[in-house]
XYZ file of C-alpha atoms in Angstrom:
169
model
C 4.963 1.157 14.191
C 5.740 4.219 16.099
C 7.763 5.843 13.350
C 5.020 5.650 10.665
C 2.223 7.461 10.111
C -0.694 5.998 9.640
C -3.462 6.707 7.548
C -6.964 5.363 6.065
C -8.935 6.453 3.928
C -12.709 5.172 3.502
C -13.799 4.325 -0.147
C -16.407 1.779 -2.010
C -15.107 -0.889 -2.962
C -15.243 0.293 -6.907
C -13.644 3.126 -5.910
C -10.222 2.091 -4.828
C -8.147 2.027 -8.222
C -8.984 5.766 -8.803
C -8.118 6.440 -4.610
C -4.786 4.975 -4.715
C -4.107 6.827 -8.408
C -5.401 10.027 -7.056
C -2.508 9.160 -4.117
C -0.058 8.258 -5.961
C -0.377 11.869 -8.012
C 0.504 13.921 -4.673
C 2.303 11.537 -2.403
C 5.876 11.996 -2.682
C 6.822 8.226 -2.852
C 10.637 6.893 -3.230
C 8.888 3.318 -3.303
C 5.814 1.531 -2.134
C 4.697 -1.063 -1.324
C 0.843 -2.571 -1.913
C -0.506 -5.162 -0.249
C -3.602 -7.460 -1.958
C -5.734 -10.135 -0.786
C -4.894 -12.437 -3.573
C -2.344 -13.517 -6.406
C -4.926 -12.327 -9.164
C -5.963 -8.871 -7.268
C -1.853 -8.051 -7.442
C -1.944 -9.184 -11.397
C -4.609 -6.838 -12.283
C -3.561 -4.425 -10.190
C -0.118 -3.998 -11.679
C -1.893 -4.182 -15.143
C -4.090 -1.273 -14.069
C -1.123 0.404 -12.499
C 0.556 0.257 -15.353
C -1.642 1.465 -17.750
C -1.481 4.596 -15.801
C 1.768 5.390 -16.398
C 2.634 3.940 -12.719
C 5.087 1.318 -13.236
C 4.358 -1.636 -10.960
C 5.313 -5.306 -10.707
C 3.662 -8.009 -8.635
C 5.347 -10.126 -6.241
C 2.757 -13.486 -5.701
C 2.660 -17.076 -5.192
C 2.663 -17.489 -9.021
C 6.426 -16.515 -9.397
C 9.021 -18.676 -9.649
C 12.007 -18.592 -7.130
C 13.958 -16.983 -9.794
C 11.651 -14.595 -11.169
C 10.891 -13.219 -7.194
C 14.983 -12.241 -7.221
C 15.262 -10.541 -10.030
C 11.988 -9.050 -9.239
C 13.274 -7.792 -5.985
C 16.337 -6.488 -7.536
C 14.675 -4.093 -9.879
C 12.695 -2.801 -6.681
C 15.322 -2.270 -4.673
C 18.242 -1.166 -7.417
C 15.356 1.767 -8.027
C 14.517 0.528 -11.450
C 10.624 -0.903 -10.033
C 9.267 2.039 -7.462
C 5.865 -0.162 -6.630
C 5.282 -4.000 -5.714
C 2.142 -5.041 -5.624
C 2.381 -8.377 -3.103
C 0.418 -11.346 -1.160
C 1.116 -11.689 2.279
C 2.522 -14.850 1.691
C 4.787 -13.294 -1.068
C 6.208 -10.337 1.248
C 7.201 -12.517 4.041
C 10.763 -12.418 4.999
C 11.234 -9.400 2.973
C 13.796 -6.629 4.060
C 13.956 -4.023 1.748
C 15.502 -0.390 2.907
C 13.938 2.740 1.955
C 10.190 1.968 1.537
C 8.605 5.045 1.785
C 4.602 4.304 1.863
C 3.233 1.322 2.322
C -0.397 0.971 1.057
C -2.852 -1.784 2.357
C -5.646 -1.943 -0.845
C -7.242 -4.296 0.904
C -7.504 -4.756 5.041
C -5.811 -8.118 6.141
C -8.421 -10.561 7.963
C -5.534 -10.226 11.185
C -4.303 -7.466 12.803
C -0.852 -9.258 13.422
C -0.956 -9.246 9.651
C -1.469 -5.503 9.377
C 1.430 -4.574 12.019
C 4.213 -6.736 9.566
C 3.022 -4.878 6.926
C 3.238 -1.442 8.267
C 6.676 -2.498 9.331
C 8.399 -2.356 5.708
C 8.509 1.355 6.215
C 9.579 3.379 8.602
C 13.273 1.139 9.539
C 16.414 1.895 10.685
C 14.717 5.273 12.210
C 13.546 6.896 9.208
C 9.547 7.898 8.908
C 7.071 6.396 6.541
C 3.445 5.882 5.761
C 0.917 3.278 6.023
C -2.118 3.830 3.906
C -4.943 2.416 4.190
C -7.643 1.815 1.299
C -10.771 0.805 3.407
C -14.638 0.420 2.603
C -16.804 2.034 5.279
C -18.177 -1.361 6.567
C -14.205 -2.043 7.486
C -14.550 0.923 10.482
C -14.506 -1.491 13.199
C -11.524 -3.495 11.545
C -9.668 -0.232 11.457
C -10.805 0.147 15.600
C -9.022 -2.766 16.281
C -6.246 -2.489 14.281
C -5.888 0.754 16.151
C -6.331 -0.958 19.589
C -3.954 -3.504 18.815
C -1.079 -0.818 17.694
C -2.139 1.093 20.307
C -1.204 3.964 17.747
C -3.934 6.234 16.262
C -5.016 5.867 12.342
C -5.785 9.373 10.933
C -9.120 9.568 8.030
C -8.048 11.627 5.440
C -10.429 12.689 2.207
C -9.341 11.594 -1.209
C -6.900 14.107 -2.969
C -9.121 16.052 -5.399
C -8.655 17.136 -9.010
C -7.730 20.915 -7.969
C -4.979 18.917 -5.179
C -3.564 17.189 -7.885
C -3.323 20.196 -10.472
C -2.120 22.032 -7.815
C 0.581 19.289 -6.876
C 1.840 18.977 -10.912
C 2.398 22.727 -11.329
C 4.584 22.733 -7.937
């Protein structure tokens, strides 16, 4: 946790697609990793991702043993940049190089949140934790901070000029 920076940033609920595009236009990301609530939240994510010229696959329950490898070989051969996972899909994963990873939506445990986090930011290298979060979630983002006894910075949205400005650099 100490080696990545965390972020959040607060957004409605219908608002978080166009967020995390608007991020992924200025962040310079090697490869990330996103973390949804559920199987079908990382499914129409990745379709959505997609769409947006963001290549993305999802790694969820749904996939077969098989399909998770070769999955995860893509991802970390280069080939995939973003996952889109479950919790339950991500565990036991140990992947090198993740720069950002983004939480679209807050885990119910703050446990939860710190093995997240810690898929960037290994073997002594920096990375980001994002943090996609509606503003009823403040308190959630309080104790997430308490618990990692490590602050979480609010940052504003990139806006159209940022992202202009970032494509012409």
């Amino acid at each position: 946790v100490a080696t990545t920076e965390q972020r959040y940033y607060l957004v409605n609920e219908k608002d978080k697609l166009a967020a995390l595009t608007r991020l992924f236009e200025v962040e310079p990301i090697s490869s990330a990793l996103i973390f949804a609530r559920t199987k079908i939240r990382t499914g129409d994510l990745v379709n959505e991702l997609n769409m947006r010229g963001f290549p993305a696959e999802a790694l969820n329950g749904d996939l077969s043993q098989d399909a998770r490898e070769r999955t995860l070989s893509r991802f970390r051969a280069g080939q995939v940049k973003v996952l889109v996972a479950t919790d339950v899909a991500a565990r036991g994963l140990d992947i090198e190089g993740i720069s950002h990873v983004f939480n679209y939506d807050l885990p119910d445990d703050t446990e939860v949140y710190v093995h997240r986090i810690g898929r960037t930011g290994r073997a002594g290298k920096a990375g980001i934790a994002i943090s996609l979060a509606r503003p009823g979630e403040r308190r959630a983002l309080r104790e997430i901070e308490h618990f990692t006894r490590q602050p979480m910075t609010e940052h504003t949205i990139p806006s159209v000029e940022d992202i202009q400005s970032k494509r012409q650099d």
